Structures are given as structure tokens and as C-alpha cells.
XYZ file of N, CA and C in Angstrom:
456
model
N 10.202 -13.540 -7.660
C 9.214 -13.741 -8.692
C 9.404 -12.600 -9.593
N 9.535 -12.829 -10.965
C 9.703 -11.810 -11.859
C 8.370 -11.740 -12.654
N 7.720 -10.633 -12.703
C 6.572 -10.434 -13.327
C 6.656 -9.237 -14.266
N 6.187 -9.295 -15.515
C 6.255 -8.178 -16.352
C 5.158 -7.184 -15.976
N 5.410 -5.881 -16.262
C 4.425 -4.889 -15.924
C 3.093 -5.159 -16.635
N 3.121 -5.607 -17.905
C 1.880 -5.929 -18.691
C 1.220 -7.054 -18.029
N 1.951 -8.067 -17.666
C 1.240 -9.196 -17.084
C 0.591 -8.876 -15.820
N 1.145 -7.982 -15.011
C 0.513 -7.561 -13.684
C -0.726 -6.780 -14.000
N -0.709 -5.952 -14.878
C -1.835 -5.051 -15.128
C -3.014 -5.913 -15.782
N -2.646 -6.773 -16.705
C -3.585 -7.629 -17.379
C -4.345 -8.522 -16.373
N -3.536 -9.118 -15.463
C -4.192 -9.889 -14.421
C -5.132 -9.144 -13.466
N -4.748 -7.939 -13.064
C -5.552 -7.081 -12.326
C -6.794 -6.725 -12.953
N -6.751 -6.374 -14.212
C -7.989 -6.087 -15.054
C -8.885 -7.342 -15.134
N -8.294 -8.488 -15.429
C -9.134 -9.763 -15.452
C -9.766 -10.104 -14.137
N -9.100 -9.618 -12.988
C -9.585 -9.903 -11.689
C -10.742 -8.967 -11.154
N -11.001 -7.961 -12.044
C -12.037 -6.979 -11.685
C -11.489 -5.789 -10.933
N -10.103 -5.679 -10.759
C -9.569 -4.596 -10.032
C -9.845 -3.188 -10.778
N -10.240 -2.241 -9.950
C -10.483 -0.986 -10.521
C -9.491 0.091 -10.452
N -8.633 -0.173 -9.380
C -7.506 0.897 -9.215
C -6.218 0.141 -8.754
N -5.159 0.663 -9.329
C -3.832 0.064 -9.086
C -2.955 1.039 -8.217
N -2.388 0.511 -7.202
C -1.422 1.246 -6.365
C -0.120 0.531 -6.466
N 0.906 1.257 -6.533
C 2.368 0.607 -6.517
C 3.116 1.086 -5.381
N 3.570 0.147 -4.555
C 4.332 0.548 -3.333
C 5.755 0.103 -3.487
N 6.623 0.654 -2.497
C 8.009 0.522 -2.485
C 8.469 0.039 -1.220
N 9.431 -0.886 -1.150
C 10.168 -1.211 0.012
C 11.459 -0.615 -0.208
N 11.750 0.402 0.629
C 13.030 1.194 0.590
C 13.699 1.117 1.789
N 14.956 0.572 1.881
C 15.660 0.302 3.108
C 16.958 1.223 3.084
N 17.267 1.577 4.344
C 18.560 2.335 4.444
C 19.651 1.280 4.612
N 20.869 1.801 4.894
C 22.122 0.866 5.012
C 22.013 0.008 6.201
N 21.219 0.334 7.211
C 21.125 -0.471 8.396
C 19.991 -1.492 8.232
N 19.251 -1.584 7.056
C 18.194 -2.456 6.832
C 16.862 -2.102 7.342
N 16.749 -0.860 7.727
C 15.452 -0.315 8.240
C 14.703 0.043 7.067
N 13.459 -0.087 7.112
C 12.413 0.260 6.049
C 11.708 1.502 6.187
N 11.552 2.215 5.219
C 10.885 3.598 5.295
C 9.458 3.280 5.341
N 8.778 3.709 6.379
C 7.239 3.689 6.501
C 6.759 5.087 6.704
N 5.536 5.356 6.125
C 4.891 6.670 6.189
C 3.550 6.441 7.028
N 3.277 7.452 7.758
C 2.182 7.452 8.639
C 0.917 8.247 8.011
N -0.148 7.498 8.080
C -1.429 8.050 7.647
C -2.062 9.122 8.683
N -2.458 10.280 8.316
C -2.954 11.243 9.337
C -4.198 10.640 9.910
N -4.635 11.133 11.071
C -5.834 10.715 11.736
C -7.157 11.078 10.998
N -7.099 12.000 10.132
C -8.259 12.415 9.365
C -8.201 11.703 7.918
N -7.528 10.637 7.747
C -7.354 10.006 6.460
C -8.721 9.591 5.873
N -9.099 10.064 4.678
C -10.427 9.791 4.257
C -10.642 8.328 3.655
N -9.510 7.661 3.498
C -9.580 6.274 2.961
C -9.883 5.179 4.056
N -9.968 5.596 5.347
C -10.158 4.714 6.422
C -9.056 3.992 6.933
N -7.810 4.543 6.691
C -6.570 3.962 7.212
C -5.887 4.942 8.212
N -6.675 5.646 8.823
C -6.094 6.668 9.826
C -5.151 5.916 10.905
N -4.007 6.470 11.088
C -3.031 6.038 12.020
C -2.241 4.839 11.600
N -2.364 4.370 10.426
C -1.675 3.173 9.928
C -0.295 3.714 9.297
N 0.685 2.901 9.476
C 1.993 3.029 8.837
C 2.040 2.264 7.529
N 2.480 2.783 6.519
C 2.454 2.134 5.183
C 3.707 2.412 4.425
N 3.782 1.594 3.370
C 4.983 1.846 2.354
C 4.685 3.041 1.549
N 5.665 3.720 1.053
C 5.534 4.767 0.104
C 4.878 4.168 -1.093
N 3.925 4.904 -1.742
C 3.337 4.330 -2.909
C 2.593 5.355 -3.644
N 2.107 4.999 -4.812
C 1.302 5.905 -5.632
C 0.212 5.178 -6.447
N -0.881 5.877 -6.750
C -1.973 5.308 -7.454
C -1.634 5.594 -8.931
N -1.893 4.558 -9.664
C -1.715 4.546 -11.096
C -2.607 5.587 -11.768
N -2.034 6.355 -12.732
C -2.805 7.343 -13.525
C -3.084 6.634 -14.920
N -4.120 7.165 -15.573
C -4.471 6.481 -16.897
C -3.237 6.504 -17.880
N -2.906 5.379 -18.441
C -1.881 5.289 -19.369
C -0.484 4.949 -18.769
N -0.294 5.077 -17.476
C 0.957 4.787 -16.864
C 1.227 3.231 -16.895
N 2.465 3.024 -16.897
C 3.009 1.595 -16.704
C 3.285 1.544 -15.243
N 3.449 0.327 -14.628
C 3.580 0.073 -13.202
C 4.815 0.936 -12.784
N 5.997 0.739 -13.531
C 7.162 1.399 -12.948
C 7.036 2.890 -13.006
N 6.342 3.432 -13.965
C 6.069 4.903 -14.027
C 5.358 5.281 -12.704
N 4.404 4.623 -12.350
C 3.589 4.822 -11.126
C 4.418 4.689 -9.851
N 5.316 3.705 -9.927
C 6.100 3.490 -8.736
C 7.088 4.647 -8.557
N 7.841 5.073 -9.594
C 8.705 6.152 -9.494
C 8.009 7.447 -9.164
N 6.974 7.756 -9.788
C 6.230 9.032 -9.524
C 5.655 8.941 -8.055
N 5.047 7.842 -7.630
C 4.465 7.750 -6.309
C 5.488 7.901 -5.300
N 6.634 7.261 -5.402
C 7.620 7.562 -4.333
C 8.156 8.874 -4.302
N 8.370 9.537 -5.429
C 8.829 10.940 -5.409
C 7.681 11.864 -4.835
N 6.494 11.669 -5.233
C 5.468 12.553 -4.559
C 5.284 12.368 -3.119
N 5.364 11.118 -2.653
C 5.212 10.879 -1.227
C 6.307 11.139 -0.399
N 7.545 11.150 -0.890
C 8.772 11.235 -0.108
C 9.699 12.315 -0.504
N 9.674 12.824 -1.724
C 10.648 13.650 -2.296
C 11.903 12.925 -2.720
N 11.892 11.675 -2.629
C 13.088 10.883 -3.061
C 12.946 10.381 -4.539
N 14.059 10.275 -5.190
C 14.052 9.832 -6.595
C 14.515 8.476 -6.725
N 13.602 7.495 -7.371
C 13.933 6.169 -7.448
C 15.129 6.106 -8.490
N 16.196 5.332 -8.038
C 17.319 5.142 -9.034
C 17.384 3.678 -9.639
N 16.870 2.780 -8.734
C 16.865 1.327 -9.223
C 15.467 0.817 -8.715
N 14.839 0.109 -9.621
C 13.711 -0.704 -9.283
C 14.275 -2.128 -9.210
N 14.058 -2.746 -8.025
C 14.588 -4.050 -7.803
C 13.468 -5.176 -7.972
N 13.466 -6.163 -7.283
C 12.497 -7.225 -7.472
C 11.189 -6.967 -7.064
N 10.268 -7.664 -7.691
C 8.856 -7.695 -7.426
C 8.741 -8.432 -6.191
N 7.927 -7.928 -5.096
C 7.796 -8.484 -3.737
C 6.339 -9.084 -3.543
N 5.445 -8.861 -4.379
C 4.137 -9.408 -4.234
C 2.997 -8.320 -4.371
N 1.816 -8.798 -4.085
C 0.607 -8.005 -4.283
C -0.316 -8.258 -3.180
N -1.330 -7.398 -3.054
C -2.501 -7.664 -2.219
C -3.657 -6.778 -2.687
N -4.738 -7.167 -2.413
C -6.010 -6.508 -2.732
C -6.681 -5.913 -1.531
N -7.302 -4.813 -1.697
C -8.107 -4.130 -0.575
C -9.122 -3.159 -1.059
N -9.841 -2.643 -0.233
C -10.951 -1.705 -0.611
C -10.749 -0.427 0.317
N -10.413 0.725 -0.220
C -10.273 1.863 0.662
C -11.713 2.339 1.088
N -11.866 3.393 1.761
C -13.167 3.999 2.268
C -14.123 4.190 1.032
N -13.582 4.440 -0.270
C -14.373 4.596 -1.471
C -14.988 3.256 -1.853
N -14.563 2.171 -1.393
C -15.061 0.929 -1.829
C -14.568 0.369 -3.103
N -13.553 1.078 -3.795
C -12.945 0.721 -5.076
C -12.119 -0.556 -4.870
N -12.272 -1.502 -5.706
C -11.388 -2.702 -5.727
C -10.040 -2.245 -6.052
N -9.019 -2.417 -5.205
C -7.767 -1.940 -5.436
C -6.722 -3.024 -5.234
N -5.697 -2.996 -6.038
C -4.517 -3.928 -5.914
C -3.284 -3.142 -5.755
N -2.461 -3.483 -4.718
C -1.194 -2.870 -4.608
C -0.138 -3.879 -5.073
N 0.808 -3.446 -6.021
C 1.839 -4.256 -6.384
C 3.089 -3.565 -5.560
N 4.120 -4.406 -5.094
C 5.067 -3.830 -4.297
C 6.394 -4.289 -4.950
N 7.368 -3.340 -4.896
C 8.770 -3.668 -5.474
C 9.842 -3.107 -4.522
N 10.950 -3.745 -4.431
C 12.169 -3.190 -3.747
C 12.596 -2.048 -4.615
N 13.101 -0.966 -3.986
C 13.723 0.054 -4.788
C 14.886 0.633 -3.922
N 15.732 1.325 -4.797
C 16.816 2.170 -4.285
C 16.586 3.590 -4.689
N 16.906 4.523 -3.806
C 16.655 5.977 -4.196
C 17.913 6.729 -4.015
N 17.942 7.995 -4.368
C 19.216 8.888 -4.432
C 19.531 9.448 -3.007
N 18.826 8.975 -2.017
C 19.188 9.586 -0.741
C 18.207 9.048 0.318
N 18.200 9.705 1.486
C 17.277 9.315 2.634
C 16.610 10.590 3.314
N 16.742 11.747 2.763
C 16.217 12.924 3.307
C 14.802 13.137 2.823
N 13.828 12.620 3.632
C 12.381 12.574 3.234
C 11.741 13.880 3.432
N 10.858 14.186 2.449
C 10.013 15.381 2.470
C 8.583 14.885 2.188
N 7.793 14.968 3.263
C 6.390 14.414 3.160
C 5.488 15.352 2.514
N 4.446 14.692 1.724
C 3.487 15.542 1.090
C 2.048 15.306 1.700
N 1.614 13.975 1.765
C 0.302 13.804 2.274
C 0.282 12.978 3.619
N 1.416 12.525 4.015
C 1.466 11.706 5.265
C 1.927 12.817 6.299
N 1.648 12.390 7.608
C 2.117 13.362 8.633
C 3.278 13.004 9.456
N 3.891 11.825 9.148
C 5.142 11.422 9.882
C 5.767 10.276 9.009
N 7.065 10.051 9.305
C 7.789 8.891 8.720
C 8.765 8.343 9.683
N 9.146 7.052 9.474
C 10.165 6.474 10.268
C 10.967 5.516 9.411
N 12.161 5.281 9.753
C 12.944 4.143 9.246
C 12.903 3.007 10.272
N 12.140 2.077 9.921
C 11.662 1.062 10.880
C 12.389 -0.268 10.823
N 13.042 -0.667 11.957
C 13.548 -2.058 11.916
C 12.414 -2.967 12.079
N 12.765 -4.268 11.809
C 11.623 -5.333 11.802
C 10.874 -5.546 13.039
N 11.323 -5.025 14.229
C 10.611 -4.933 15.472
C 9.703 -3.809 15.598
N 9.682 -2.943 14.608
C 8.720 -1.781 14.598
C 7.601 -1.851 13.534
N 7.362 -3.025 13.079
C 6.445 -3.221 11.986
C 4.936 -3.585 12.547
N 4.700 -3.256 13.719
C 3.383 -3.580 14.396
C 2.219 -2.933 13.915
N 2.445 -1.604 13.452
C 1.289 -0.829 13.066
C 1.068 -0.678 11.557
N 1.480 -1.764 10.871
C 1.164 -1.818 9.378
C 0.168 -2.893 9.140
N -0.500 -2.818 8.062
C -1.505 -3.794 7.790
C -0.984 -5.196 7.680
N -1.760 -6.184 7.861
C -1.220 -7.617 7.809
C -0.600 -7.800 6.442
N -1.137 -7.262 5.407
C -0.671 -7.518 4.028
C 0.727 -6.934 3.908
N 0.848 -5.663 4.377
C 2.233 -5.058 4.279
C 3.193 -5.811 5.111
N 2.806 -6.287 6.281
C 3.750 -6.974 7.203
C 4.185 -8.336 6.489
N 3.373 -8.955 5.804
C 3.681 -10.195 5.072
C 4.737 -9.862 3.996
N 4.545 -8.743 3.253
C 5.540 -8.349 2.352
C 6.837 -8.064 3.013
N 6.754 -7.242 3.985
C 8.067 -6.955 4.713
C 8.775 -8.095 5.300
N 7.893 -9.127 5.812
C 8.588 -10.274 6.431
C 9.323 -11.099 5.233
N 8.605 -11.150 4.094
C 9.269 -11.964 3.033
C 10.585 -11.183 2.486
N 10.394 -9.828 2.372
C 11.575 -9.042 1.921
C 12.709 -9.247 3.034
N 12.410 -9.190 4.353
C 13.328 -9.312 5.259
C 14.060 -10.671 5.240
N 13.303 -11.767 5.107
C 13.797 -13.083 5.108
C 14.768 -13.248 3.863
N 14.509 -12.576 2.710
C 15.347 -12.821 1.485
C 16.649 -11.802 1.586
N 16.383 -10.646 2.203
C 17.491 -9.752 2.115
C 18.290 -9.571 3.412
N 17.608 -9.781 4.480
C 18.299 -9.642 5.790
C 18.609 -10.974 6.578
N 17.914 -12.013 6.057
C 18.037 -13.355 6.714
C 17.260 -13.475 7.984
N 16.164 -12.753 8.153
C 15.356 -12.974 9.284
C 13.907 -12.820 8.833
N 12.959 -13.227 9.651
C 11.623 -13.238 9.317
C 10.868 -12.031 9.953
N 11.548 -11.121 10.526
C 10.898 -9.834 11.062
C 9.780 -10.129 11.945
């Protein structure tokens, strides 16, 4: 599905979404996906959860700007290619803010991860996606079916 950045932001605003997060499915050459681990003292209520690299949209940013900045801040990796739009989901973190995450496939300049706010990372094959949210699992399964030929 191809969605313009403007269309995504407009739809979110019309739906009453207060905060935008943009996530990335980043795979290595073996088809494993980069997952980041939320620390046990996570203030957003997602302690211990594995998640995709992502960033929260700052005022005036377009979706791809948030994506590139968020991946770099979370992982130290530089996005070189923004691939296809993989979907979205809505949630409310501990603050109660209505949040929507848009997710895209990306390619980066390497695989040497340097964490900033997470406490661990893994390059996870489809059989290691148990500790992600159901929403992230759905996106990963759809991505896996399209790119790796399996449903994860």
C-alpha cells in the first residue's frame, strides 16, 4: 500500500490522534528483524516489551523525517532507503495520549547498533517474535509474508 506522508498525517488528525510515532522494520541479510527491548522501568507502561526502532514526531516534521531521526536516535544507524509502507496501529501509552504508529521498511548504512533509551537489542528471526505487541507481530507477519515468503 502506498500512502503519502500528508495523507497519513491528515487521517490521523481527523481520527483524533494526538501523537505520531514512526517505526521501522529493518532486516539483516539473513532476514532477521531488529527489535529493541524496553527497560523494566519504562514509564510508558511497556516494560520488558520488544519493539521496532521508532521515533515520536516533533512539531513540523514530516513522517519520513521522523522515521530517519527516530531510527538514528534509537539505534545509531542511518536510514539510507525508506521502503514500503507496512501499516499502522493505534495505542495509548501510560500518558493516555491517543497515539498512532506508522511503520515502514527501511535499509540502513550498517548493522552496528548503539542503543540510547533501550536496554538491549536482538536481530530476531520470525520464531523470536513472541515478546512483541500483537500489533507489531501483525506488521512483522505481513512483512515476512511479502518479503520472506512465510507468515512468521
